[in-house]
């Protein structure tokens, strides 16, 4: 068998989203050759599915420095760095041009189906690290291909694996049967067909993160012109001082404003909060409405629609022949998991991290971007850009740069644990948050549809 010089091979990147394309730009800047395999028909395919949502990061925070350097050679002009793009803006004005600048290094309509070592399955130890990776993929026309790689960077994200309505991590009884009445994305309430689906009707919004806030604010805005529109906000934990984020203490102002707008939607009566509710069943009523039933038998008021925004999960199936060191709870790299564990904390910054925290027992394979966070919810694009900068430096042999931190993240404005169970969170005094549960008061609705998380 011929000996393959792994060092002469490309670095395969799975996913042409923001972090995957940034990884390619950093590798090019280091003189290494990337090959980006993207399952969708265009760069940023997942981002384009939430094109209507406005980010809570500014343009200046979602443009990678190495990518900007590459784009500058094409005559590209950066948008106003202080303004806030939508997902559509991000895809059309940045990700699309960046993929074009990378040229034939980006292959679209190419779905990765498996990754392994040449001649070595998961079990075999002998000379494992010396073998290049073999990446199996399927093109849009159904043909299968195999690509050899010196390293693999998985930036495929988590978008296509949303969490269920069920509070135990499994689909609730009846959830699949009533799938036509349940969506797992933030609806675009500007679309007439989508507006008509929710106008004048009661909708359960399940979840407590930025996406749920965005949906609540959108429904509240719809209620202003469509009487009878109302939301039932179903939350698995208690509502307290941390529920709506850090407000003015958040160093990402738009993120703080989003939480404030969601709070105002509840206080103004556009949404009723049902707390400590973990859905076990979705039941149909005689009049065609749905009722959510909790594990303890508690029942919600009837609703017409359900918007489930309970987080996202990584797809690890095509990596099954690799030896990944993943945290058993978060499905994130074991070196990163303690920094992002929502059971333990959510205050201040997530320590900027790179190759050291992302490495696995399988040499030269990395999960980056949203995929690296597993089931943790607090990822920012800036974090992913720092990850791939460090990894590119390590693959180029510049270990000093790989270990150097070149990023300062904004504080979340949320202290203490996130409260993943029913008991109130024990919080330290002072700082951005206090220990006393809040009482919701009536306040005018503001910033409807203004901001959303990335």
Short mmCIF file of C-alpha atoms in Angstrom, two decimals:
data_model
loop_
_atom_site.label_atom_id
_atom_site.label_comp_id
_atom_site.label_asym_id
_atom_site.label_seq_id
_atom_site.Cartn_x
_atom_site.Cartn_y
_atom_site.Cartn_z
CA UNK A 1 0.00 0.00 0.00
CA UNK A 2 1.37 3.41 -0.97
CA UNK A 3 2.33 5.76 1.86
CA UNK A 4 0.18 8.91 1.94
CA UNK A 5 1.86 12.16 2.95
CA UNK A 6 -0.85 13.62 5.20
CA UNK A 7 0.92 16.98 5.41
CA UNK A 8 0.30 17.51 1.68
CA UNK A 9 -3.45 17.06 2.02
CA UNK A 10 -6.12 19.70 2.58
CA UNK A 11 -7.81 20.44 5.88
CA UNK A 12 -11.45 19.44 5.43
CA UNK A 13 -13.97 21.80 7.02
CA UNK A 14 -17.53 20.57 7.43
CA UNK A 15 -20.00 23.43 7.02
CA UNK A 16 -19.83 26.76 5.17
CA UNK A 17 -21.40 28.82 7.92
CA UNK A 18 -19.78 31.78 9.68
CA UNK A 19 -17.24 29.74 11.67
CA UNK A 20 -16.51 27.21 8.92
CA UNK A 21 -15.72 29.95 6.40
CA UNK A 22 -13.68 31.82 9.01
CA UNK A 23 -11.66 28.63 9.57
CA UNK A 24 -10.96 28.46 5.84
CA UNK A 25 -9.85 32.10 5.78
CA UNK A 26 -7.46 31.55 8.70
CA UNK A 27 -5.98 28.47 7.04
CA UNK A 28 -5.45 30.36 3.77
CA UNK A 29 -3.80 33.15 5.74
CA UNK A 30 -1.45 30.53 7.22
CA UNK A 31 -0.58 29.07 3.84
CA UNK A 32 -2.63 25.91 4.38
CA UNK A 33 -5.20 24.60 1.94
CA UNK A 34 -8.81 24.20 3.17
CA UNK A 35 -11.65 22.31 1.54
CA UNK A 36 -15.10 23.30 2.81
CA UNK A 37 -17.93 20.78 2.34
CA UNK A 38 -21.37 22.36 2.69
CA UNK A 39 -24.59 20.32 2.61
CA UNK A 40 -26.76 23.26 1.58
CA UNK A 41 -27.13 24.99 -1.79
CA UNK A 42 -25.42 28.18 -0.63
CA UNK A 43 -22.94 29.38 1.97
CA UNK A 44 -24.64 30.06 5.28
CA UNK A 45 -27.56 27.77 4.43
CA UNK A 46 -28.63 27.49 8.07
CA UNK A 47 -28.31 31.24 8.65
CA UNK A 48 -30.55 31.86 5.64
CA UNK A 49 -33.30 29.88 7.36
CA UNK A 50 -33.52 32.62 10.00
CA UNK A 51 -32.92 35.48 7.59
CA UNK A 52 -35.68 37.56 9.22
CA UNK A 53 -34.09 37.55 12.69
CA UNK A 54 -31.89 40.44 13.74
CA UNK A 55 -28.66 39.57 15.55
CA UNK A 56 -27.81 41.08 18.92
CA UNK A 57 -24.19 41.40 17.79
CA UNK A 58 -23.10 44.28 15.57
CA UNK A 59 -21.48 43.89 12.17
CA UNK A 60 -18.13 44.60 13.80
CA UNK A 61 -18.61 41.59 16.07
CA UNK A 62 -19.65 39.07 13.40
CA UNK A 63 -16.93 39.69 10.80
CA UNK A 64 -13.84 37.57 11.31
CA UNK A 65 -10.51 39.46 10.93
CA UNK A 66 -8.88 36.88 8.62
CA UNK A 67 -12.03 36.72 6.53
CA UNK A 68 -12.11 40.51 6.25
CA UNK A 69 -8.47 40.47 5.14
CA UNK A 70 -9.30 37.96 2.39
CA UNK A 71 -12.40 39.87 1.34
CA UNK A 72 -10.40 43.11 1.08
CA UNK A 73 -8.48 41.61 -1.86
CA UNK A 74 -11.77 41.39 -3.78
CA UNK A 75 -12.74 45.04 -3.28
CA UNK A 76 -15.40 44.14 -0.70
CA UNK A 77 -16.55 46.97 1.54
CA UNK A 78 -17.55 46.18 5.10
CA UNK A 79 -21.02 47.29 6.28
CA UNK A 80 -21.40 49.86 9.06
CA UNK A 81 -19.66 48.13 11.95
CA UNK A 82 -22.00 49.62 14.58
CA UNK A 83 -25.26 48.48 12.95
CA UNK A 84 -27.07 45.21 13.56
CA UNK A 85 -27.52 42.78 10.64
CA UNK A 86 -30.31 40.30 10.17
CA UNK A 87 -29.45 36.72 9.36
CA UNK A 88 -30.24 37.52 5.74
CA UNK A 89 -27.87 40.50 5.77
CA UNK A 90 -25.13 38.35 7.28
CA UNK A 91 -25.55 35.68 4.61
CA UNK A 92 -25.90 37.97 1.60
CA UNK A 93 -23.40 40.70 2.47
CA UNK A 94 -20.69 38.65 4.18
CA UNK A 95 -20.96 34.85 3.98
CA UNK A 96 -21.81 34.73 0.28
CA UNK A 97 -18.95 37.05 -0.75
CA UNK A 98 -16.56 35.19 1.55
CA UNK A 99 -17.43 31.84 -0.04
CA UNK A 100 -16.91 33.42 -3.48
CA UNK A 101 -13.51 34.74 -2.39
CA UNK A 102 -12.54 31.20 -1.34
CA UNK A 103 -13.56 29.97 -4.80
CA UNK A 104 -13.33 26.23 -5.50
CA UNK A 105 -12.21 25.62 -1.92
CA UNK A 106 -15.95 25.58 -1.11
CA UNK A 107 -18.11 22.74 -2.42
CA UNK A 108 -21.87 23.15 -2.05
CA UNK A 109 -24.56 20.44 -2.04
CA UNK A 110 -22.06 18.05 -0.46
CA UNK A 111 -23.25 16.23 2.66
CA UNK A 112 -20.63 14.54 4.84
CA UNK A 113 -21.81 11.04 5.76
CA UNK A 114 -18.80 9.73 7.68
CA UNK A 115 -15.28 10.48 8.91
CA UNK A 116 -12.61 7.94 9.83
CA UNK A 117 -8.89 7.20 9.48
CA UNK A 118 -7.60 5.52 6.33
CA UNK A 119 -7.61 1.79 7.00
CA UNK A 120 -8.50 2.24 10.67
CA UNK A 121 -11.91 1.97 12.27
CA UNK A 122 -12.58 3.26 15.77
CA UNK A 123 -11.10 0.17 17.43
CA UNK A 124 -7.67 -0.02 15.78
CA UNK A 125 -4.70 1.58 17.60
CA UNK A 126 -1.78 0.69 15.30
CA UNK A 127 -0.23 3.78 13.65
CA UNK A 128 -3.56 5.55 14.02
CA UNK A 129 -2.24 9.12 14.31
CA UNK A 130 -0.05 8.66 11.22
CA UNK A 131 -3.01 7.85 8.97
CA UNK A 132 -4.82 10.68 7.18
CA UNK A 133 -8.55 11.13 7.61
CA UNK A 134 -10.98 9.79 5.06
CA UNK A 135 -14.14 11.87 4.67
CA UNK A 136 -17.09 10.27 2.92
CA UNK A 137 -19.75 12.54 1.42
CA UNK A 138 -22.69 12.51 -0.97
CA UNK A 139 -23.26 15.11 -3.67
CA UNK A 140 -26.62 16.60 -4.49
CA UNK A 141 -27.01 14.25 -7.46
CA UNK A 142 -26.55 11.21 -5.22
CA UNK A 143 -22.99 10.38 -6.21
CA UNK A 144 -20.65 9.40 -3.39
CA UNK A 145 -17.15 10.78 -2.95
CA UNK A 146 -14.20 10.21 -0.65
CA UNK A 147 -11.76 12.95 0.34
CA UNK A 148 -8.49 12.46 2.20
CA UNK A 149 -7.56 15.11 4.75
CA UNK A 150 -4.67 15.97 7.08
CA UNK A 151 -7.14 17.35 9.63
CA UNK A 152 -10.92 17.75 10.03
CA UNK A 153 -12.71 20.79 11.46
CA UNK A 154 -16.41 20.17 12.04
CA UNK A 155 -18.30 23.47 11.90
CA UNK A 156 -21.63 21.93 10.88
CA UNK A 157 -23.50 23.55 13.76
CA UNK A 158 -26.64 22.33 15.49
CA UNK A 159 -29.41 24.10 13.54
CA UNK A 160 -30.99 21.01 12.05
CA UNK A 161 -31.49 19.19 15.35
CA UNK A 162 -33.87 21.27 17.50
CA UNK A 163 -34.89 20.11 20.94
CA UNK A 164 -38.40 18.68 21.51
CA UNK A 165 -41.40 20.03 23.40
CA UNK A 166 -40.98 17.19 25.89
CA UNK A 167 -39.37 18.23 29.15
CA UNK A 168 -37.27 15.08 29.54
CA UNK A 169 -35.34 15.46 26.30
CA UNK A 170 -37.63 13.11 24.40
CA UNK A 171 -40.60 14.01 22.24
CA UNK A 172 -43.71 14.41 24.36
CA UNK A 173 -46.51 11.92 23.83
CA UNK A 174 -48.57 13.29 20.96
CA UNK A 175 -45.82 15.65 19.80
CA UNK A 176 -45.24 13.76 16.56
CA UNK A 177 -48.94 13.18 16.00
CA UNK A 178 -49.57 16.93 16.13
CA UNK A 179 -46.41 17.96 14.27
CA UNK A 180 -48.41 20.07 11.80
CA UNK A 181 -49.30 22.46 14.67
CA UNK A 182 -45.77 22.69 16.11
CA UNK A 183 -42.81 24.66 14.73
CA UNK A 184 -39.27 24.62 16.07
CA UNK A 185 -38.08 27.96 14.64
CA UNK A 186 -38.85 31.62 15.26
CA UNK A 187 -41.62 32.43 12.77
CA UNK A 188 -41.28 35.36 10.38
CA UNK A 189 -44.36 37.32 11.40
CA UNK A 190 -43.86 39.70 8.47
CA UNK A 191 -44.80 36.93 6.04
CA UNK A 192 -48.58 37.20 5.35
CA UNK A 193 -49.08 33.43 5.36
CA UNK A 194 -47.29 33.07 8.67
CA UNK A 195 -49.09 36.08 10.18
CA UNK A 196 -52.43 34.50 9.32
CA UNK A 197 -51.39 31.29 11.09
CA UNK A 198 -50.94 33.08 14.42
CA UNK A 199 -53.19 36.17 14.12
CA UNK A 200 -56.11 36.14 16.53
CA UNK A 201 -55.04 32.81 17.98
CA UNK A 202 -53.43 31.49 21.15
CA UNK A 203 -49.88 30.16 20.80
CA UNK A 204 -47.76 28.32 23.36
CA UNK A 205 -44.11 29.38 23.25
CA UNK A 206 -41.98 26.72 24.96
CA UNK A 207 -38.47 27.82 26.00
CA UNK A 208 -36.66 30.57 27.90
CA UNK A 209 -33.75 31.66 25.72
CA UNK A 210 -33.20 34.42 23.17
CA UNK A 211 -35.23 32.61 20.50
CA UNK A 212 -38.22 32.29 22.83
CA UNK A 213 -37.90 35.98 23.70
CA UNK A 214 -37.89 36.85 20.00
CA UNK A 215 -41.05 34.81 19.40
CA UNK A 216 -42.80 36.43 22.39
CA UNK A 217 -41.91 39.90 21.18
CA UNK A 218 -43.09 39.05 17.66
CA UNK A 219 -46.44 37.74 18.93
CA UNK A 220 -46.85 40.82 21.12
CA UNK A 221 -46.30 43.06 18.11
CA UNK A 222 -48.82 41.01 16.12
CA UNK A 223 -51.34 41.41 18.94
CA UNK A 224 -51.18 45.17 18.43
CA UNK A 225 -52.85 44.87 15.03
CA UNK A 226 -54.62 41.51 15.35
CA UNK A 227 -56.98 41.37 18.37
CA UNK A 228 -57.16 38.01 20.07
CA UNK A 229 -53.52 37.17 19.45
CA UNK A 230 -52.05 35.86 22.68
CA UNK A 231 -49.08 33.84 23.86
CA UNK A 232 -48.81 31.23 26.58
CA UNK A 233 -45.17 31.23 27.66
CA UNK A 234 -44.26 27.77 28.96
CA UNK A 235 -41.07 27.80 31.03
CA UNK A 236 -39.43 24.79 32.66
CA UNK A 237 -37.97 26.82 35.52
CA UNK A 238 -39.17 29.55 37.88
CA UNK A 239 -39.21 33.19 36.77
CA UNK A 240 -36.71 35.24 38.78
CA UNK A 241 -34.25 38.11 38.41
CA UNK A 242 -32.15 36.27 35.83
CA UNK A 243 -34.96 35.08 33.59
CA UNK A 244 -34.88 38.03 31.20
CA UNK A 245 -31.10 38.43 31.10
CA UNK A 246 -28.96 41.31 32.24
CA UNK A 247 -30.85 44.27 30.81
CA UNK A 248 -28.72 47.41 30.85
CA UNK A 249 -25.88 45.46 32.54
CA UNK A 250 -25.40 43.34 29.42
CA UNK A 251 -22.38 44.47 27.43
CA UNK A 252 -24.22 43.39 24.29
CA UNK A 253 -26.92 46.09 24.56
CA UNK A 254 -29.23 44.54 21.98
CA UNK A 255 -29.23 41.25 23.87
CA UNK A 256 -30.20 43.04 27.06
CA UNK A 257 -32.91 44.97 25.20
CA UNK A 258 -34.36 41.74 23.81
CA UNK A 259 -34.85 40.35 27.31
CA UNK A 260 -36.41 43.64 28.36
CA UNK A 261 -38.82 43.54 25.44
CA UNK A 262 -39.85 39.98 26.30
CA UNK A 263 -40.41 41.00 29.92
CA UNK A 264 -42.54 43.92 28.74
CA UNK A 265 -44.61 41.59 26.55
CA UNK A 266 -45.49 39.52 29.62
CA UNK A 267 -46.12 42.56 31.82
CA UNK A 268 -48.36 44.16 29.19
CA UNK A 269 -50.58 41.11 29.16
CA UNK A 270 -49.66 39.82 25.70
CA UNK A 271 -48.36 36.60 27.23
CA UNK A 272 -49.21 34.53 30.30
CA UNK A 273 -46.24 32.77 31.92
CA UNK A 274 -46.60 29.16 33.04
CA UNK A 275 -43.53 28.30 35.10
CA UNK A 276 -42.02 25.09 36.42
CA UNK A 277 -43.81 23.24 33.62
CA UNK A 278 -42.19 20.25 31.93
CA UNK A 279 -44.34 18.95 29.11
CA UNK A 280 -45.05 15.23 29.06
CA UNK A 281 -47.93 15.13 26.56
CA UNK A 282 -49.57 17.16 23.81
CA UNK A 283 -53.30 16.38 23.75
CA UNK A 284 -55.94 17.29 21.18
CA UNK A 285 -59.23 18.75 22.38
CA UNK A 286 -62.69 18.25 20.85
CA UNK A 287 -62.70 21.80 19.47
CA UNK A 288 -59.42 21.26 17.60
CA UNK A 289 -57.20 23.07 20.09
CA UNK A 290 -54.22 21.54 21.88
CA UNK A 291 -53.44 21.25 25.58
CA UNK A 292 -49.99 20.66 27.06
CA UNK A 293 -49.89 18.30 30.02
CA UNK A 294 -46.98 18.36 32.47
CA UNK A 295 -45.31 15.43 34.19
CA UNK A 296 -47.36 16.08 37.34
CA UNK A 297 -50.64 16.22 35.42
CA UNK A 298 -50.99 19.99 35.31
CA UNK A 299 -52.75 21.17 32.14
CA UNK A 300 -52.34 24.43 30.25
CA UNK A 301 -55.20 26.42 28.82
CA UNK A 302 -56.03 25.37 25.25
CA UNK A 303 -53.84 26.76 22.47
CA UNK A 304 -54.06 26.72 18.69
CA UNK A 305 -50.35 26.50 17.88
CA UNK A 306 -47.06 25.62 19.58
CA UNK A 307 -43.65 27.21 19.00
CA UNK A 308 -40.99 25.00 20.58
CA UNK A 309 -37.66 26.77 21.17
CA UNK A 310 -35.97 24.46 23.63
CA UNK A 311 -32.42 24.49 22.32
CA UNK A 312 -30.41 22.62 19.71
CA UNK A 313 -28.30 19.46 19.65
CA UNK A 314 -25.21 18.34 17.75
CA UNK A 315 -25.40 15.57 15.15
CA UNK A 316 -22.54 13.24 16.02
CA UNK A 317 -23.65 10.28 13.91
CA UNK A 318 -21.19 10.81 11.06
CA UNK A 319 -18.28 11.09 13.52
CA UNK A 320 -18.93 7.72 15.12
CA UNK A 321 -15.66 6.14 13.88
CA UNK A 322 -13.58 8.87 15.56
CA UNK A 323 -12.42 8.86 19.17
CA UNK A 324 -13.99 12.03 20.51
CA UNK A 325 -13.61 13.13 24.12
CA UNK A 326 -17.06 14.55 24.84
CA UNK A 327 -18.71 15.58 28.08
CA UNK A 328 -21.46 13.10 28.90
CA UNK A 329 -24.00 15.84 29.64
CA UNK A 330 -23.35 18.63 27.16
CA UNK A 331 -21.84 16.58 24.29
CA UNK A 332 -19.14 19.26 24.14
CA UNK A 333 -15.35 18.65 24.26
CA UNK A 334 -14.37 17.73 27.81
CA UNK A 335 -11.86 20.59 27.98
CA UNK A 336 -14.53 23.14 27.09
CA UNK A 337 -17.55 21.76 28.94
CA UNK A 338 -16.69 23.16 32.41
CA UNK A 339 -16.47 26.67 30.95
CA UNK A 340 -19.95 26.59 29.41
CA UNK A 341 -21.95 24.25 31.66
CA UNK A 342 -25.34 25.97 32.23
CA UNK A 343 -25.86 23.89 35.38
CA UNK A 344 -23.00 25.78 37.01
CA UNK A 345 -22.87 29.33 35.71
CA UNK A 346 -23.87 31.88 33.14
CA UNK A 347 -22.31 35.08 34.49
CA UNK A 348 -19.54 37.14 32.93
CA UNK A 349 -17.51 35.88 30.04
CA UNK A 350 -16.93 32.40 28.76
CA UNK A 351 -13.15 32.26 28.90
CA UNK A 352 -11.81 32.65 25.32
CA UNK A 353 -10.54 29.29 24.27
CA UNK A 354 -8.89 27.47 21.40
CA UNK A 355 -6.99 24.37 20.44
CA UNK A 356 -6.13 23.38 24.03
CA UNK A 357 -9.76 23.14 25.16
CA UNK A 358 -11.01 21.70 21.86
CA UNK A 359 -8.58 18.85 21.32
CA UNK A 360 -9.63 15.20 21.45
CA UNK A 361 -7.87 11.88 21.84
CA UNK A 362 -8.22 11.69 18.06
CA UNK A 363 -5.39 13.95 16.87
CA UNK A 364 -6.21 16.83 14.50
CA UNK A 365 -9.99 16.63 14.64
CA UNK A 366 -11.92 19.56 16.10
CA UNK A 367 -15.53 20.52 16.74
CA UNK A 368 -15.93 24.29 16.48
CA UNK A 369 -18.62 26.93 16.57
CA UNK A 370 -22.07 25.96 17.78
CA UNK A 371 -21.14 22.29 17.38
CA UNK A 372 -18.39 22.68 20.00
CA UNK A 373 -20.93 23.88 22.58
CA UNK A 374 -22.99 20.71 22.26
CA UNK A 375 -26.24 21.43 24.09
CA UNK A 376 -25.03 24.59 25.84
CA UNK A 377 -26.90 27.71 24.67
CA UNK A 378 -24.53 30.66 25.09
CA UNK A 379 -22.40 30.66 21.92
CA UNK A 380 -21.27 33.89 20.21
CA UNK A 381 -19.75 34.16 16.72
CA UNK A 382 -16.71 35.90 18.19
CA UNK A 383 -16.02 32.79 20.26
CA UNK A 384 -15.99 30.63 17.15
CA UNK A 385 -13.65 32.98 15.32
CA UNK A 386 -11.16 32.76 18.17
CA UNK A 387 -11.46 28.98 18.19
CA UNK A 388 -10.54 28.62 14.51
CA UNK A 389 -7.77 31.23 14.71
CA UNK A 390 -6.11 29.13 17.39
CA UNK A 391 -6.66 25.85 15.53
CA UNK A 392 -5.27 27.23 12.26
CA UNK A 393 -2.18 28.43 14.11
CA UNK A 394 -1.71 24.99 15.68
CA UNK A 395 -2.06 23.19 12.35
CA UNK A 396 0.52 25.57 10.88
CA UNK A 397 2.94 24.72 13.69
CA UNK A 398 2.72 28.14 15.39
CA UNK A 399 2.03 26.85 18.88
CA UNK A 400 2.76 30.17 20.60
CA UNK A 401 -0.01 31.86 18.58
CA UNK A 402 -2.31 28.87 19.11
CA UNK A 403 -2.07 29.23 22.88
CA UNK A 404 -2.33 33.02 22.89
CA UNK A 405 -5.72 34.58 23.69
CA UNK A 406 -6.71 37.29 21.22
CA UNK A 407 -10.29 37.94 22.29
CA UNK A 408 -12.17 39.66 25.09
CA UNK A 409 -15.83 38.68 25.26
CA UNK A 410 -18.64 40.95 26.47
CA UNK A 411 -20.28 40.08 29.77
CA UNK A 412 -23.71 38.48 29.69
CA UNK A 413 -25.12 40.46 32.57
CA UNK A 414 -26.55 37.23 34.01
CA UNK A 415 -25.11 35.92 37.27
CA UNK A 416 -25.22 32.51 38.85
CA UNK A 417 -26.47 29.24 37.43
CA UNK A 418 -29.14 29.34 34.79
CA UNK A 419 -31.61 27.44 36.92
CA UNK A 420 -32.09 24.28 34.93
CA UNK A 421 -34.44 22.85 37.52
CA UNK A 422 -37.37 24.21 39.50
CA UNK A 423 -35.64 25.63 42.56
CA UNK A 424 -34.71 29.33 42.56
CA UNK A 425 -31.08 29.97 41.72
CA UNK A 426 -28.70 30.93 44.52
CA UNK A 427 -27.03 34.13 43.35
CA UNK A 428 -24.25 36.22 44.79
CA UNK A 429 -25.06 39.72 45.94
CA UNK A 430 -23.91 42.73 43.98
CA UNK A 431 -22.77 42.70 40.40
CA UNK A 432 -25.31 42.55 37.64
CA UNK A 433 -28.01 40.58 39.34
CA UNK A 434 -29.59 40.35 42.76
CA UNK A 435 -30.89 37.35 44.65
CA UNK A 436 -34.50 38.45 44.98
CA UNK A 437 -37.09 37.01 42.59
CA UNK A 438 -38.71 39.76 40.55
CA UNK A 439 -42.38 40.70 40.53
CA UNK A 440 -43.58 41.44 37.03
CA UNK A 441 -45.26 44.81 36.72
CA UNK A 442 -47.25 46.33 33.89
CA UNK A 443 -45.02 48.22 31.46
CA UNK A 444 -45.37 49.36 27.83
CA UNK A 445 -44.08 47.04 25.13
CA UNK A 446 -40.95 48.19 23.33
CA UNK A 447 -38.42 47.10 20.74
CA UNK A 448 -40.80 44.62 19.15
CA UNK A 449 -38.90 42.63 16.56
CA UNK A 450 -35.78 44.71 17.16
CA UNK A 451 -33.21 42.13 18.16
CA UNK A 452 -32.45 38.46 18.35
CA UNK A 453 -29.59 36.20 19.23
CA UNK A 454 -27.15 34.59 16.85
#
